[in-house]
Tab-separated table of C-alpha atoms and ligand atoms in Angstrom:
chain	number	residue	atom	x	y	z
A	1	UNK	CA	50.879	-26.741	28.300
A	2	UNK	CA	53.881	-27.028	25.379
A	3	UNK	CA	56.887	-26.733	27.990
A	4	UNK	CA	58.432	-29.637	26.347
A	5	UNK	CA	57.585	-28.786	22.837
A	6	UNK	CA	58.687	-25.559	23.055
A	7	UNK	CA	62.311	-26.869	24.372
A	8	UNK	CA	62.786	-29.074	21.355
A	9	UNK	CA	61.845	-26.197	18.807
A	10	UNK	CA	64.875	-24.597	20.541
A	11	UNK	CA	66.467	-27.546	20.141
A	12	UNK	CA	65.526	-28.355	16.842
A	13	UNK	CA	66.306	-24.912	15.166
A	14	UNK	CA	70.080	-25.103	15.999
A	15	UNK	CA	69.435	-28.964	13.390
A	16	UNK	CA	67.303	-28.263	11.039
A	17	UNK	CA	66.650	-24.923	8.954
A	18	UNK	CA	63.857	-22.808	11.043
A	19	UNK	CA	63.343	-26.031	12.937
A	20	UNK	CA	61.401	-27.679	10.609
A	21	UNK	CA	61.124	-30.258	7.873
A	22	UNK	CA	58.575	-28.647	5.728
A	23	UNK	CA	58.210	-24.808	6.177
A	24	UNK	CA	54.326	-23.850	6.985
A	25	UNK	CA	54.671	-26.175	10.192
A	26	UNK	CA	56.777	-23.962	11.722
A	27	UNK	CA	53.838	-22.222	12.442
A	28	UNK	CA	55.640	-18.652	12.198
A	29	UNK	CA	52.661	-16.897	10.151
A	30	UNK	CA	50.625	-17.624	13.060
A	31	UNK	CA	53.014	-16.202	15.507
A	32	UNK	CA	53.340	-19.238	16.884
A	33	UNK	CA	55.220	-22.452	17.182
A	34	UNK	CA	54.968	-26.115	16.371
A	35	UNK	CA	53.811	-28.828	18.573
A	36	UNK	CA	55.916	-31.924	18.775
A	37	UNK	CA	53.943	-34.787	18.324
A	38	UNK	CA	54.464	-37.842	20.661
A	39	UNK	CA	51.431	-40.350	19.017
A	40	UNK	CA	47.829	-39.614	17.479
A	41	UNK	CA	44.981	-41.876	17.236
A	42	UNK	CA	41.888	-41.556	15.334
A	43	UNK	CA	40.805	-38.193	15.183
A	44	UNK	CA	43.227	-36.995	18.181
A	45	UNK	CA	46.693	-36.249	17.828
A	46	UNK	CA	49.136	-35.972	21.284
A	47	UNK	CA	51.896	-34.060	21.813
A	48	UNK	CA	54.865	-34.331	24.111
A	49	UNK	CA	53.391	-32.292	26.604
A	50	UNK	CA	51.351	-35.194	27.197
A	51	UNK	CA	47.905	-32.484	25.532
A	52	UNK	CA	45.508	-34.030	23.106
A	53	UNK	CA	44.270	-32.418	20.032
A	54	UNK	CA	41.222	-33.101	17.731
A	55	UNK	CA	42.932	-32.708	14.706
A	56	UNK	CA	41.775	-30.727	11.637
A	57	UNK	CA	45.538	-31.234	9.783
A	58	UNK	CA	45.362	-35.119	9.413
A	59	UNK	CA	49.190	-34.983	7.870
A	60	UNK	CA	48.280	-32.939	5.312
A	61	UNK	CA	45.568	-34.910	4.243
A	62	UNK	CA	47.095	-38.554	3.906
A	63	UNK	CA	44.951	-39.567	7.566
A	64	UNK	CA	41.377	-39.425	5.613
A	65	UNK	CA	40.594	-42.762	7.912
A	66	UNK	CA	42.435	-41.313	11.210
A	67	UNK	CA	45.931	-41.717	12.728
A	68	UNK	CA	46.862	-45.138	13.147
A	69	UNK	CA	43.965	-47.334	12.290
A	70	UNK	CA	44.727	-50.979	13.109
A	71	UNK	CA	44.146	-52.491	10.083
A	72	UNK	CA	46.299	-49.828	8.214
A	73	UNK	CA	49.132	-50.727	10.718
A	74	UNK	CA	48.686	-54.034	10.914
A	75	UNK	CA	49.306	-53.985	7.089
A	76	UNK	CA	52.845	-51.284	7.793
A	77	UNK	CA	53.929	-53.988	10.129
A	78	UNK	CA	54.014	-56.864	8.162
A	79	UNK	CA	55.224	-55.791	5.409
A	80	UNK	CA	57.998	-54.254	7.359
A	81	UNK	CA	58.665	-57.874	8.447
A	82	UNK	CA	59.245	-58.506	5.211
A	83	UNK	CA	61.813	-56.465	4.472
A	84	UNK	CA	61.653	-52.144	4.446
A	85	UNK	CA	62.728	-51.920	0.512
A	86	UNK	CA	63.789	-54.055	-2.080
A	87	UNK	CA	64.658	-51.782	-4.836
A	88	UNK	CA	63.101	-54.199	-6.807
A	89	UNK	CA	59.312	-55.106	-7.957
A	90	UNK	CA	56.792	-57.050	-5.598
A	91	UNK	CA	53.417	-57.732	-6.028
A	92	UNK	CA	51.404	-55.202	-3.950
A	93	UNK	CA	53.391	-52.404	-6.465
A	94	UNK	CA	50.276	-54.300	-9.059
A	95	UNK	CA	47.796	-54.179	-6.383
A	96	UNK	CA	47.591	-51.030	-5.621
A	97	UNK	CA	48.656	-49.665	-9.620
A	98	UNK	CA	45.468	-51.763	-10.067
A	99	UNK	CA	43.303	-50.074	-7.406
A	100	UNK	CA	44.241	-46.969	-8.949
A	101	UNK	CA	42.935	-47.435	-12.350
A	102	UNK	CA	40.230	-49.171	-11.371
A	103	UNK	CA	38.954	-46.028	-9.041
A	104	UNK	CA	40.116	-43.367	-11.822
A	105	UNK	CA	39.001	-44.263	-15.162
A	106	UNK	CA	41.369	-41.931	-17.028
A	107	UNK	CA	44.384	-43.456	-15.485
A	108	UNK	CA	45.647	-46.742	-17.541
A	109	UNK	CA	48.739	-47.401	-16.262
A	110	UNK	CA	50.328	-45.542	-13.247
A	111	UNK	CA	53.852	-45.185	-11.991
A	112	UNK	CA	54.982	-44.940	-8.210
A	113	UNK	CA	57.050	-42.327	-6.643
A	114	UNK	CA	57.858	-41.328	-3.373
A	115	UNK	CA	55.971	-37.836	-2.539
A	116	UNK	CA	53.468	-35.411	-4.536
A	117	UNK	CA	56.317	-33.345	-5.779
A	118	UNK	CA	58.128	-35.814	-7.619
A	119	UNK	CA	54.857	-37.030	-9.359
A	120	UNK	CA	53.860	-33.388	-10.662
A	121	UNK	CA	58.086	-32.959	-11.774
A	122	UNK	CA	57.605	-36.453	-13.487
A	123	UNK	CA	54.063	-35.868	-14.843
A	124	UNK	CA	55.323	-32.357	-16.357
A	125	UNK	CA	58.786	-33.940	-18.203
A	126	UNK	CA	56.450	-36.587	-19.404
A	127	UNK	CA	53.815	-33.887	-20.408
A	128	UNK	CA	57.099	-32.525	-22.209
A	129	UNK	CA	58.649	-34.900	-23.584
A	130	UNK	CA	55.166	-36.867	-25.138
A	131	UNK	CA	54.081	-33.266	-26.784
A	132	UNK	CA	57.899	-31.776	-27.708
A	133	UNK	CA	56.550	-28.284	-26.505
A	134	UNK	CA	58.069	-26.539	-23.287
A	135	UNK	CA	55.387	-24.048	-21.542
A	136	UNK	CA	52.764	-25.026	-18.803
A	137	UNK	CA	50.386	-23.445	-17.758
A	138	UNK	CA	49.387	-23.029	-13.602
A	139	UNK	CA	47.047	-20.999	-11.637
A	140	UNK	CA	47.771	-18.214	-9.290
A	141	UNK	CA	47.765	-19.879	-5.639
A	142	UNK	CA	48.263	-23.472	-6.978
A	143	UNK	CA	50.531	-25.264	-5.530
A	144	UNK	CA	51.720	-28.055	-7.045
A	145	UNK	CA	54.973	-29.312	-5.103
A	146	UNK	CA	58.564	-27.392	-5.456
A	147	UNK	CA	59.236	-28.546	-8.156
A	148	UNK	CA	61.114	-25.910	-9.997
A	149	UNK	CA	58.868	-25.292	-12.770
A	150	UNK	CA	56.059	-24.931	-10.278
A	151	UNK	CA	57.422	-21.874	-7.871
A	152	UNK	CA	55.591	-19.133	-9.910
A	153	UNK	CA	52.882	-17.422	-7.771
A	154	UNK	CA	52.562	-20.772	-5.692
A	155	UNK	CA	50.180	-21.388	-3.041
A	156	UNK	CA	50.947	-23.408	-0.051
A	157	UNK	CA	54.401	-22.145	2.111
A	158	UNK	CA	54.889	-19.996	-0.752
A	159	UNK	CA	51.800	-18.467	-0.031
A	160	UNK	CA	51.930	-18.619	3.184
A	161	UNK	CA	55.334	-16.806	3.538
A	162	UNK	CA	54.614	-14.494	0.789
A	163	UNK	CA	57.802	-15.781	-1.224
A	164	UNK	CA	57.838	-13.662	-4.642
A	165	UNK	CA	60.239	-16.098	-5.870
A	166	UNK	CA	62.652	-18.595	-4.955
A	167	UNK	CA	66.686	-17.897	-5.343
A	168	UNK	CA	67.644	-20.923	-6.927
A	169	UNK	CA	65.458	-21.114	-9.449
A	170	UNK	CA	66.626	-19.835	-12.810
A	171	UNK	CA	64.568	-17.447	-14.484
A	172	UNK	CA	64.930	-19.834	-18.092
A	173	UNK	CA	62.752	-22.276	-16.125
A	174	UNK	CA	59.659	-20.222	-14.550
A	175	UNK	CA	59.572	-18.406	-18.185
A	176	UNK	CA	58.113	-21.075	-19.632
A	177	UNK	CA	55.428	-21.321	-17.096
A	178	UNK	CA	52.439	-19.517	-17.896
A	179	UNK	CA	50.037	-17.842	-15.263
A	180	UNK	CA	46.307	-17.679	-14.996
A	181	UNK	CA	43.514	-16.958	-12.052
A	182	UNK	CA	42.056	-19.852	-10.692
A	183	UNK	CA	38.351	-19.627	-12.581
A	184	UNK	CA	39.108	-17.872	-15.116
A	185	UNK	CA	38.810	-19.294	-18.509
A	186	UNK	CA	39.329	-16.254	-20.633
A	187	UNK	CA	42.873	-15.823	-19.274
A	188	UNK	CA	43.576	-19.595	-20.110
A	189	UNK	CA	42.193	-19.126	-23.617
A	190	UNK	CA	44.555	-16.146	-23.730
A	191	UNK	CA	47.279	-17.833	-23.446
A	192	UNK	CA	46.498	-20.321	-25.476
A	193	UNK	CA	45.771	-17.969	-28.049
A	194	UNK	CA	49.231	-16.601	-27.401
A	195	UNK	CA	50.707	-19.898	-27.698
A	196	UNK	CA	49.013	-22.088	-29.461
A	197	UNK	CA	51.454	-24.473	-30.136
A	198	UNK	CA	54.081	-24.056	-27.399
A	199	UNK	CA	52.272	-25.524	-24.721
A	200	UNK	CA	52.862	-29.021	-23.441
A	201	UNK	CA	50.200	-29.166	-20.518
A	202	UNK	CA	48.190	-27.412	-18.193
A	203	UNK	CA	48.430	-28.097	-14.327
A	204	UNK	CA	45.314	-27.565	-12.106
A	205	UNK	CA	44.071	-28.696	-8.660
A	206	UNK	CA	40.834	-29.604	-9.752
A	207	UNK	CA	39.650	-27.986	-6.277
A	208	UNK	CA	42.216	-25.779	-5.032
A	209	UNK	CA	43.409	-26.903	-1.556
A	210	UNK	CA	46.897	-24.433	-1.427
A	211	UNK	CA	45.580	-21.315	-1.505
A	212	UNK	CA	43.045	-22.398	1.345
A	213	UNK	CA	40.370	-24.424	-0.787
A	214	UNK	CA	38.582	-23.077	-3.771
A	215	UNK	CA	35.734	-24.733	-5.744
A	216	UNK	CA	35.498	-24.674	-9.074
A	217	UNK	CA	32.951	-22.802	-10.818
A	218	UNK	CA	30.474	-24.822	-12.751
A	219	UNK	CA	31.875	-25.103	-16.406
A	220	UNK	CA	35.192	-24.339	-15.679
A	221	UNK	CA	37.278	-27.750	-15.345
A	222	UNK	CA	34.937	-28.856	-18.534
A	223	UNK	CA	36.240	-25.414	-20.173
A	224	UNK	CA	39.718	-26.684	-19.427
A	225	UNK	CA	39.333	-29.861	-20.616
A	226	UNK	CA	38.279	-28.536	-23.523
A	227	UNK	CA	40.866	-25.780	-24.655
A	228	UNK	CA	43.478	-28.379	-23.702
A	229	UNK	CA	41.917	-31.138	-26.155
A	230	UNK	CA	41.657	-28.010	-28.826
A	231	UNK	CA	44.994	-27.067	-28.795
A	232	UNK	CA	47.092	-30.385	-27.944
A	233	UNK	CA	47.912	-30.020	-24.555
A	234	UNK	CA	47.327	-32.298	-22.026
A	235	UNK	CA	45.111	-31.544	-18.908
A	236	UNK	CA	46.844	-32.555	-15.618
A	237	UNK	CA	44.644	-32.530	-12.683
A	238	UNK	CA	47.034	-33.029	-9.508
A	239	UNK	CA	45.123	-34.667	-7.489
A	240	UNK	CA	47.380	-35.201	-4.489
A	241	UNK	CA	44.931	-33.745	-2.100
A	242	UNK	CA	41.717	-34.571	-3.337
A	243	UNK	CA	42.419	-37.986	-4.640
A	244	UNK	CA	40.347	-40.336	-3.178
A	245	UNK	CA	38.996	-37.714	-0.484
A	246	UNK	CA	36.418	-35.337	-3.222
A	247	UNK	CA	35.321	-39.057	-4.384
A	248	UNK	CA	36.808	-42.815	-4.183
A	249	UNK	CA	36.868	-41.684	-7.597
A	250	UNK	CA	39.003	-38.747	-6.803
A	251	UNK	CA	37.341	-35.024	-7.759
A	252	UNK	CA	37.637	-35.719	-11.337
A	253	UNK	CA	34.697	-38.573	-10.843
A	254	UNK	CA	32.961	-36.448	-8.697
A	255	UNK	CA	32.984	-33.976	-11.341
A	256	UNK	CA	33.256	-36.163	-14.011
A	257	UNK	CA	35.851	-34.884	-16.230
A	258	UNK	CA	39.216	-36.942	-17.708
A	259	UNK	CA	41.999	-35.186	-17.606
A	260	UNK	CA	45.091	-36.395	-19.508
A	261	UNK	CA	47.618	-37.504	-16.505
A	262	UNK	CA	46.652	-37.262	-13.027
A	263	UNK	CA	49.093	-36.621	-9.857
A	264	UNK	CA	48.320	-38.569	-6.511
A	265	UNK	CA	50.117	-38.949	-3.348
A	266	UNK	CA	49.111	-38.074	0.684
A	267	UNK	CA	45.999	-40.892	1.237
A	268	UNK	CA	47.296	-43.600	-1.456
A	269	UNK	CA	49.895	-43.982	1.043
A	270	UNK	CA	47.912	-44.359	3.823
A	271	UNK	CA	50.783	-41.920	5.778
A	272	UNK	CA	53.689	-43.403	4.451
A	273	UNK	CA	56.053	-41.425	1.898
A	274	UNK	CA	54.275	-41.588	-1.622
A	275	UNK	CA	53.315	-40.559	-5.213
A	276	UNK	CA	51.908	-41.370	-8.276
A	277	UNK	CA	51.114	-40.152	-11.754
A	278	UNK	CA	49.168	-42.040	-14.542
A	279	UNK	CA	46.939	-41.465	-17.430
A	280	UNK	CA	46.277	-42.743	-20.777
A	281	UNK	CA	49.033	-45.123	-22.014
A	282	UNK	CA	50.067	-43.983	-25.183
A	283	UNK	CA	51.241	-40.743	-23.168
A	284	UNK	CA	52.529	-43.297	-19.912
A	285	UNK	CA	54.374	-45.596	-22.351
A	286	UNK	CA	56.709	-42.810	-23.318
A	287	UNK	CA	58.298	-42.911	-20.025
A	288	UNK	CA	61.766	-45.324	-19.623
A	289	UNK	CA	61.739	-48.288	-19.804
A	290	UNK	CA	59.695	-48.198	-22.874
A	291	UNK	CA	59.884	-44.929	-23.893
A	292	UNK	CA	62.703	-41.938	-23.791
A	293	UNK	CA	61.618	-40.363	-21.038
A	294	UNK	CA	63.584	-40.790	-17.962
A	295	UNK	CA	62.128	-41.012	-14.362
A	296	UNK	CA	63.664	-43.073	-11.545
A	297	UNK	CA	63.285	-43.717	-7.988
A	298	UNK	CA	65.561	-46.234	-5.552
A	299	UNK	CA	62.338	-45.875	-3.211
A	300	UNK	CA	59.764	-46.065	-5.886
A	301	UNK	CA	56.847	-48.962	-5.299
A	302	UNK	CA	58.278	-49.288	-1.713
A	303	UNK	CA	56.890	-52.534	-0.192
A	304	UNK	CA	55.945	-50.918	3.072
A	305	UNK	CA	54.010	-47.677	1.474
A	306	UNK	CA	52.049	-49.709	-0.837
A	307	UNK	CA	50.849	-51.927	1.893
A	308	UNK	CA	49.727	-49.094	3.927
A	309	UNK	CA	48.271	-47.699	0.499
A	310	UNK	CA	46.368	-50.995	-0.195
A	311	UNK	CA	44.954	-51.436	2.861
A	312	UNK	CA	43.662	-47.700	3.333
A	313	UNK	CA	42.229	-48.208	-0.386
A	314	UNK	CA	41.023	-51.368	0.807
A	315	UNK	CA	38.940	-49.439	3.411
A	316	UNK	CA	38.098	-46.047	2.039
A	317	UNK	CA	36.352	-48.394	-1.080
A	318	UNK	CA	33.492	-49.698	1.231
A	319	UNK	CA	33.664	-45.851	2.837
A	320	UNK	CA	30.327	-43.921	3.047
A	321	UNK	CA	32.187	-40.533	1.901
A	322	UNK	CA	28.474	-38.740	1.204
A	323	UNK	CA	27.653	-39.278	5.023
A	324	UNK	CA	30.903	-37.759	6.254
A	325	UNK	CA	30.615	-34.671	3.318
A	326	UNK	CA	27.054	-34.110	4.905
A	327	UNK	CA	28.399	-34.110	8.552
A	328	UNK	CA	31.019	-31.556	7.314
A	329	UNK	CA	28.583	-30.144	5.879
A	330	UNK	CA	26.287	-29.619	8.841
A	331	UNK	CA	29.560	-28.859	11.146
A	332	UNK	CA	30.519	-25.963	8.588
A	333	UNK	CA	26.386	-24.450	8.666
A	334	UNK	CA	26.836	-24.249	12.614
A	335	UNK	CA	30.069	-22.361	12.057
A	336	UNK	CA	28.669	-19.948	9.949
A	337	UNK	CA	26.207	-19.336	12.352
A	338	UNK	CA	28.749	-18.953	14.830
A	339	UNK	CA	30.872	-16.216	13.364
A	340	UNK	CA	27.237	-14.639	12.060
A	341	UNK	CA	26.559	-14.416	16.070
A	342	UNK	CA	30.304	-12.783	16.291
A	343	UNK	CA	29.977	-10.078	13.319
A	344	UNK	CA	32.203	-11.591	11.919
A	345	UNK	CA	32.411	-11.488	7.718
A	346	UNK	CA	33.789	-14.736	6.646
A	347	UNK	CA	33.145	-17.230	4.196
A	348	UNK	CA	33.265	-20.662	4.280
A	349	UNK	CA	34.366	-23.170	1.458
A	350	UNK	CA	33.619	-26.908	1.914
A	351	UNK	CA	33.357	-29.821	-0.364
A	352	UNK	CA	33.227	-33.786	0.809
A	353	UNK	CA	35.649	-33.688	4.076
A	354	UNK	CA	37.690	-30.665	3.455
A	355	UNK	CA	36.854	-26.786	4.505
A	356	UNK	CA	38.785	-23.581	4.683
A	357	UNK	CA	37.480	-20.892	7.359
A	358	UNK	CA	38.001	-17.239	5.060
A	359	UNK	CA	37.548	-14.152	6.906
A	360	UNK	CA	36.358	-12.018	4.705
A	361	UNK	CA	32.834	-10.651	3.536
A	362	UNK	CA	34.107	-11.499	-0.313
A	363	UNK	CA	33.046	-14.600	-2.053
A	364	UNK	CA	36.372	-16.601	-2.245
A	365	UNK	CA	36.725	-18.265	-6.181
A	366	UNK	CA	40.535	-17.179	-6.544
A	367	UNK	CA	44.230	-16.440	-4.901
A	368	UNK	CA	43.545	-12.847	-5.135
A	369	UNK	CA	39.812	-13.284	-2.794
A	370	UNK	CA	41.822	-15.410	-0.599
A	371	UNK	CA	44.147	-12.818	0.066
A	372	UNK	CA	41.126	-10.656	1.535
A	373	UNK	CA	41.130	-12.978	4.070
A	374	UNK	CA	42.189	-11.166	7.680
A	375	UNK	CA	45.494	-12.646	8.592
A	376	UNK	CA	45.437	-11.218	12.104
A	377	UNK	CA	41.596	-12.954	12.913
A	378	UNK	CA	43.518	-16.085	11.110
A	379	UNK	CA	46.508	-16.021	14.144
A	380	UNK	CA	44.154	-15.830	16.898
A	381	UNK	CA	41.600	-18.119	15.959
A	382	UNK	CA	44.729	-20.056	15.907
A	383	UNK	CA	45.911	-19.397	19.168
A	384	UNK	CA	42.086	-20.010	20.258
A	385	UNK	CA	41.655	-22.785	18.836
A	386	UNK	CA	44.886	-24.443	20.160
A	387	UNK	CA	44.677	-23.634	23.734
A	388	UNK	CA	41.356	-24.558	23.371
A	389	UNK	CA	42.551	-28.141	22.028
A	390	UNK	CA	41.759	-28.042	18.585
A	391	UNK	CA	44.513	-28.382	15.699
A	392	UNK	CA	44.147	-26.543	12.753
A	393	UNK	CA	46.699	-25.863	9.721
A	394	UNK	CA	49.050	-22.522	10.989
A	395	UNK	CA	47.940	-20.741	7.893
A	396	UNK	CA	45.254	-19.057	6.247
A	397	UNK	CA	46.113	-20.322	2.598
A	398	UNK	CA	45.487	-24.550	3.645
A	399	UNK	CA	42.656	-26.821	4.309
A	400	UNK	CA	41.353	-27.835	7.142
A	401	UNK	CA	41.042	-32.370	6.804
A	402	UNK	CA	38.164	-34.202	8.328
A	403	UNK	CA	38.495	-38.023	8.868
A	404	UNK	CA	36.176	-40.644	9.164
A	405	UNK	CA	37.218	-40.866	12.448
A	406	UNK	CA	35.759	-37.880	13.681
A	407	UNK	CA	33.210	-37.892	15.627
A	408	UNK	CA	29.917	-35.940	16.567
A	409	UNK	CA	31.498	-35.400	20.069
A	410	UNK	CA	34.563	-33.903	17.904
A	411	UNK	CA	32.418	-31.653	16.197
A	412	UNK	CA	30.917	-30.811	19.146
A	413	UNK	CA	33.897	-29.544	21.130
A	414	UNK	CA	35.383	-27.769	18.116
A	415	UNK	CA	32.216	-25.819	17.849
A	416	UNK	CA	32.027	-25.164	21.120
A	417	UNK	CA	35.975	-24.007	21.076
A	418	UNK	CA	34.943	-21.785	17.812
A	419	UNK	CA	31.991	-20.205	19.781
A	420	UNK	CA	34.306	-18.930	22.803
A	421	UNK	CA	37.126	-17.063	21.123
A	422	UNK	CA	36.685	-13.473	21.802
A	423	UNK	CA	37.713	-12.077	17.943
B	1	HOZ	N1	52.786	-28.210	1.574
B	1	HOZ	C1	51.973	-29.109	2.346
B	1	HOZ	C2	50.685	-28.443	2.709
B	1	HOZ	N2	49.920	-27.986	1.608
B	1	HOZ	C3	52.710	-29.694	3.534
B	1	HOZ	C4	53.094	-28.763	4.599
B	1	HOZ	C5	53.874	-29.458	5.734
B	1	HOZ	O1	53.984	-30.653	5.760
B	1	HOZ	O2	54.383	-28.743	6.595
């Protein structure tokens, strides 16, 4: 059933470091290994066995409409007509800068990159640079790229592959990064206490989605919002994962709180390689051209990835996102029931189209009840789930992505696949 996949991992690993492009597909902490993908449509993703998937990974998140929907590449293909990149401005670069500050009131103005990690680097020297202090703050488990700055206690891979830290990254840099548990407000007042005048901004997934997904507790992103306006920093919610998947509106209008600068990337692209940060202009006009703050890109704006992201927007804006949270919804209820049937301890986080499956009997609201969950269950529900034709992210510490495409028959079948796993 992955003959030919498995050949081209061999094949791959002799290429490419572990075989891989991005580490947590490599599907190791699962004890498994990746399937090479030959096409995917709508919910369904095929690999080059010829096996189809329902598919619960979605790219990450970017797919939040399905794999390949026709007017998405319609709009890749004729822009590629056009011409792949100018390295120079064209209109849709406004049209979809526009679309983003219309859907997320605190952005103003917003500048294009080319993936999540290079808008959180960018939005940090800019977070920098506008306040002339050095530290950040992050929460244990977030993940927000690899950037340097950002590989202390990281979620994500880092997670994933329990990495304490990363060779290569000088100590001088993570020292000025400050760490605090996700949900925990005293320890963020501590250090602000600490420092209160050494800290540029403070970095937060507004729901966790790297160390599996955690919800915020109610008061806490307001409790952030407010140290950060009482001591000077600015709040940065990266919103690469739930931008325009919590809400249209992203999760800081679904929880209605303005942060400072915001980080996007994954479904503004519609699939293809992008990033974004924005915010309030006085902070955004400090970057180059009009300000000292450098940040460059020879792909920035690309014609073809803000195509794809215009048209996706274009879509996702007439969207009914409160029917598909209250399928997922629904779909997540029968899966508790499921695993109650089992014995099985687990809890269950879900908000709008994204869940993590935690097996453990704790309440999950940080890294460290994330970590409770049981790894081995993790691998073989997996495995189960796989040869049962399901894909789900090869890690305990991710989120699993539901698209508009997916259907009650979907549901369906993955429930049924959930319910036949011996554990
Ligand atoms: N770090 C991303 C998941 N949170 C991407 C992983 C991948 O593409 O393999």
């Amino acid at each position: 059933m992955e003959k030919r996949s498995t050949e081209l991992f061999a094949e791959a690993i002799k290429y490419i470091p572990g075989g891989v492009n991005s580490p947590v597909r490599a599907c190791a902490s699962v004890d498994s290994t990746p399937l090479f993908i030959d096409h995917a449509k709508g919910s369904k993703i095929t690999s080059v066995d010829g096996v189809e998937y329902i598919d619960f990974v979605e790219s990450w998140g970017p797919m939040l409409l399905g794999h390949a929907h026709p007017e998405v590449t319609e709009a890749i293909i004729a822009a590629v007509k056009r011409g792949a990149s100018f390295g120079a401005p064209c209109p849709d670069e406004i049209t979809l800068a526009k679309k983003v500050c219309a859907a997320l009131p605190s952005v103003e103005m917003v500048r294009m990159v080319s993936s999540g990690t290079e808008a959180t680097m960018s939005a940090l020297r800019l977070a920098r640079g506008f306040t002339g202090r050095k530290k950040m703050i992050k929460f244990d488990g977030g993940y927000h790229g690899h950037g340097d700055a950002f590989l202390a206690s990281a979620g994500s891979g880092v997670a994933t592959f329990s990495i304490p830290g990363t060779p290569g990254v000088p100590d001088a840099v993570v020292s000025e990064t400050l760490i605090a548990p996700y949900n925990d407000l005293q320890a963020v007042e501590d250090h602000f206490k600490r420092y209160p005048d050494d800290i540029a901004a403070l970095f937060v997934e507004p729901c966790g989605g790297n160390m599996g997904l955690i919800l915020p507790e109610p008061g806490f992103l307001q409790g952030l919002r407010d140290l950060c306006s009482k001591y000077g920093a600015l709040l940065v919610f990266d919103e690469v994962i739930t931008g325009f998947r919590v809400s249209y509106n992203g999760a800081q209008g679904h929880f209605g709180i303005k942060p400072d600068l915001t980080t996007l990337g994954k479904i503004i692209g519609g699939g293809m390689p992008v990033g974004a940060f924005g915010g309030r202009r006085e902070i955004m006009e400090k970057l180059a051209p009009v300000g000292p703050v450098y940040q460059a890109g020879t792909l920035s704006g690309n014609p073809v990835a803000m195509a794809s992201g215009i048209a996706t927007l274009n879509i996702l804006e007439k969207s009914d996102y409160a029917a598909l949270a209250a399928r997922v919804e629904k779909f997540c209820a029968s899966l508790e029931t499921i695993f109650a049937k089992k014995g099985i301890p687990v809890c269950i986080n879900r908000i709008a189209s994204m869940f993590t499956i935690f097996l453990t009997g704790e309440k999950v609201r940080n890294f460290a009840s994330a970590k409770t969950s049981n790894a081995a269950l993790t691998s073989k529900l997996f495995k189960g789930l796989r040869e049962r034709g399901v894909n789900v992210a090869p890690s305990g510490f991710e989120v699993a992505m539901v698209s508009f495409a997916h259907t009650d028959e979907d549901f369906a079948r993955t429930l049924a696949a959930f319910d036949d796993i011996k554990l």
